[in-house]
Amino acid sequence: INLKTKDIQIDDENDIIVINIINSKGNKSRIVTLPYSIGKFSIKNEFHTYMDMRQCDENCKSSLFCNKKQRCISRYSADYYLSNLLKSFGVKKDKMGMHLLRHSFASFFYKKTQDPVLLQERLGHSDPQVTRRYIHLEEEKLKKSADVMR
């Protein structure tokens, strides 16, 4: 939510978008890369369309995300909009804000890579125990241990 337009760089040579996350939760900074124009999650066209249509007032011009009133969007507004969107799709969870997206990303990423260290790096965790909570390793271990006994 606090990303600035200067935090986004397009690396055409490697066909990725590089996001510099500065001083996020816990005052940590990290770099996240995403596929840009190829692959299943291509964002090239959507990114350029968004950048062309986005309108922000002078106080918010450097922010990547602005609301309909052209002001910087707050975390609370983002949680509210996302929660309503998820409800409209029939999703019913106790916590349906932006953090749900983070948990969903972590689950999908881990299932695909099976690499908790890489996930820890992507999420920006310094403690592997925190990452374990995101990927539900304990549940997975219980299921595997039951399968071994079959």
Tab-separated table of C-alpha atoms in Angstrom:
chain	number	residue	atom	x	y	z
A	1	ILE	CA	0.000	0.000	0.000
A	2	ASN	CA	2.878	2.365	0.745
A	3	LEU	CA	4.737	1.632	-2.486
A	4	LYS	CA	5.952	4.600	-4.479
A	5	THR	CA	6.166	4.698	-8.263
A	6	LYS	CA	9.975	4.950	-7.933
A	7	ASP	CA	9.964	1.567	-6.116
A	8	ILE	CA	8.929	-0.214	-9.332
A	9	GLN	CA	11.485	-0.927	-12.044
A	10	ILE	CA	10.988	-2.810	-15.271
A	11	ASP	CA	13.897	-5.057	-16.220
A	12	ASP	CA	13.222	-5.716	-19.916
A	13	GLU	CA	16.446	-7.686	-20.334
A	14	ASN	CA	15.351	-10.331	-17.803
A	15	ASP	CA	11.622	-9.783	-18.429
A	16	ILE	CA	10.826	-9.126	-14.772
A	17	ILE	CA	9.368	-6.354	-12.697
A	18	VAL	CA	11.472	-5.458	-9.661
A	19	ILE	CA	9.716	-4.086	-6.597
A	20	ASN	CA	11.873	-2.410	-3.956
A	21	ILE	CA	10.023	-2.663	-0.668
A	22	ILE	CA	11.541	-0.067	1.621
A	23	ASN	CA	11.057	-0.112	5.394
A	24	SER	CA	8.092	-2.465	5.475
A	25	LYS	CA	6.794	-4.194	8.601
A	26	GLY	CA	9.563	-4.460	11.167
A	27	ASN	CA	11.501	-1.707	9.361
A	28	LYS	CA	12.844	-4.292	6.893
A	29	SER	CA	13.620	-3.704	3.239
A	30	ARG	CA	13.739	-6.282	0.458
A	31	ILE	CA	13.465	-6.741	-3.280
A	32	VAL	CA	10.683	-8.799	-4.851
A	33	THR	CA	10.712	-9.853	-8.490
A	34	LEU	CA	7.767	-10.978	-10.603
A	35	PRO	CA	7.512	-12.285	-14.165
A	36	TYR	CA	6.716	-9.329	-16.380
A	37	SER	CA	5.480	-10.277	-19.824
A	38	ILE	CA	5.697	-14.040	-20.092
A	39	GLY	CA	4.228	-16.903	-18.135
A	40	LYS	CA	1.050	-17.571	-16.292
A	41	PHE	CA	1.028	-14.384	-14.208
A	42	SER	CA	2.012	-11.815	-16.829
A	43	ILE	CA	1.365	-8.298	-15.587
A	44	LYS	CA	2.880	-6.202	-18.360
A	45	ASN	CA	-0.358	-4.984	-19.970
A	46	GLU	CA	-2.227	-4.585	-16.695
A	47	PHE	CA	0.630	-2.612	-15.150
A	48	HIS	CA	0.862	-0.169	-18.054
A	49	THR	CA	-2.936	0.219	-18.242
A	50	TYR	CA	-3.062	0.968	-14.528
A	51	MET	CA	-0.211	3.466	-14.699
A	52	ASP	CA	-1.889	5.267	-17.624
A	53	MET	CA	-5.286	5.537	-15.912
A	54	ARG	CA	-4.248	6.176	-12.309
A	55	GLN	CA	-4.909	9.688	-11.093
A	56	CYS	CA	-3.474	11.075	-7.896
A	57	ASP	CA	-3.595	14.536	-6.404
A	58	GLU	CA	-0.356	16.493	-5.929
A	59	ASN	CA	0.159	15.232	-2.357
A	60	CYS	CA	-0.090	11.647	-3.559
A	61	LYS	CA	1.573	11.795	-6.988
A	62	SER	CA	4.543	9.659	-5.915
A	63	SER	CA	2.346	6.905	-4.442
A	64	LEU	CA	1.631	3.864	-6.559
A	65	PHE	CA	-1.916	3.422	-5.251
A	66	CYS	CA	-4.564	6.145	-5.080
A	67	ASN	CA	-8.269	5.969	-4.306
A	68	LYS	CA	-11.197	7.290	-6.356
A	69	LYS	CA	-10.766	10.687	-4.709
A	70	GLN	CA	-7.166	10.754	-6.038
A	71	ARG	CA	-5.711	10.512	-2.529
A	72	CYS	CA	-3.238	7.993	-1.150
A	73	ILE	CA	-5.003	4.805	-0.213
A	74	SER	CA	-4.695	3.710	3.397
A	75	ARG	CA	-4.155	0.188	4.636
A	76	TYR	CA	-7.598	0.283	6.230
A	77	SER	CA	-9.252	1.295	2.966
A	78	ALA	CA	-7.431	-1.482	1.119
A	79	ASP	CA	-8.574	-4.016	3.735
A	80	TYR	CA	-12.151	-2.739	3.457
A	81	TYR	CA	-12.230	-2.919	-0.369
A	82	LEU	CA	-10.592	-6.332	-0.453
A	83	SER	CA	-12.910	-7.693	2.233
A	84	ASN	CA	-15.965	-6.556	0.261
A	85	LEU	CA	-14.561	-7.988	-2.959
A	86	LEU	CA	-13.908	-11.360	-1.325
A	87	LYS	CA	-17.416	-11.383	0.165
A	88	SER	CA	-18.859	-10.724	-3.294
A	89	PHE	CA	-17.054	-13.886	-4.478
A	90	GLY	CA	-18.471	-15.891	-1.579
A	91	VAL	CA	-15.243	-16.078	0.440
A	92	LYS	CA	-15.953	-16.206	4.160
A	93	LYS	CA	-12.939	-16.059	6.427
A	94	ASP	CA	-12.459	-14.493	9.856
A	95	LYS	CA	-9.719	-12.206	8.568
A	96	MET	CA	-10.232	-11.116	4.966
A	97	GLY	CA	-7.892	-8.153	4.596
A	98	MET	CA	-4.615	-7.684	2.795
A	99	HIS	CA	-2.885	-10.180	5.060
A	100	LEU	CA	-5.069	-12.945	3.606
A	101	LEU	CA	-3.372	-12.287	0.259
A	102	ARG	CA	0.012	-12.703	1.924
A	103	HIS	CA	-1.029	-16.026	3.452
A	104	SER	CA	-2.485	-17.204	0.143
A	105	PHE	CA	0.716	-16.260	-1.673
A	106	ALA	CA	2.787	-18.107	0.916
A	107	SER	CA	0.673	-21.249	0.622
A	108	PHE	CA	0.735	-21.326	-3.181
A	109	PHE	CA	4.422	-20.445	-3.381
A	110	TYR	CA	5.396	-23.160	-0.919
A	111	LYS	CA	3.249	-25.806	-2.602
A	112	LYS	CA	4.921	-25.013	-5.897
A	113	THR	CA	8.539	-24.726	-4.697
A	114	GLN	CA	8.611	-26.845	-1.514
A	115	ASP	CA	11.391	-24.440	-0.448
A	116	PRO	CA	10.785	-22.851	2.980
A	117	VAL	CA	14.068	-20.897	2.849
A	118	LEU	CA	13.155	-19.226	-0.450
A	119	LEU	CA	9.683	-18.460	0.898
A	120	GLN	CA	11.215	-16.988	4.050
A	121	GLU	CA	13.284	-14.695	1.849
A	122	ARG	CA	10.285	-13.705	-0.311
A	123	LEU	CA	8.214	-12.871	2.772
A	124	GLY	CA	11.079	-10.991	4.407
A	125	HIS	CA	11.110	-13.019	7.615
A	126	SER	CA	14.252	-13.132	9.722
A	127	ASP	CA	12.913	-16.005	11.828
A	128	PRO	CA	12.112	-19.320	10.078
A	129	GLN	CA	9.500	-20.077	12.767
A	130	VAL	CA	7.385	-17.177	11.504
A	131	THR	CA	7.510	-18.580	7.972
A	132	ARG	CA	6.428	-21.990	9.282
A	133	ARG	CA	3.177	-20.455	10.495
A	134	TYR	CA	2.452	-19.223	6.988
A	135	ILE	CA	2.941	-22.576	5.308
A	136	HIS	CA	1.237	-24.689	7.938
A	137	LEU	CA	4.105	-27.179	8.145
A	138	GLU	CA	2.739	-28.768	11.299
A	139	GLU	CA	-0.524	-29.711	9.546
A	140	GLU	CA	1.449	-31.040	6.599
A	141	LYS	CA	3.693	-33.150	8.863
A	142	LEU	CA	0.660	-34.657	10.598
A	143	LYS	CA	-0.873	-35.647	7.265
A	144	LYS	CA	2.405	-37.158	6.016
A	145	SER	CA	2.947	-39.081	9.222
A	146	ALA	CA	-0.538	-40.582	8.908
A	147	ASP	CA	0.132	-41.492	5.270
A	148	VAL	CA	3.338	-43.305	6.242
A	149	MET	CA	1.314	-45.608	8.487
A	150	ARG	CA	-1.103	-46.633	5.705
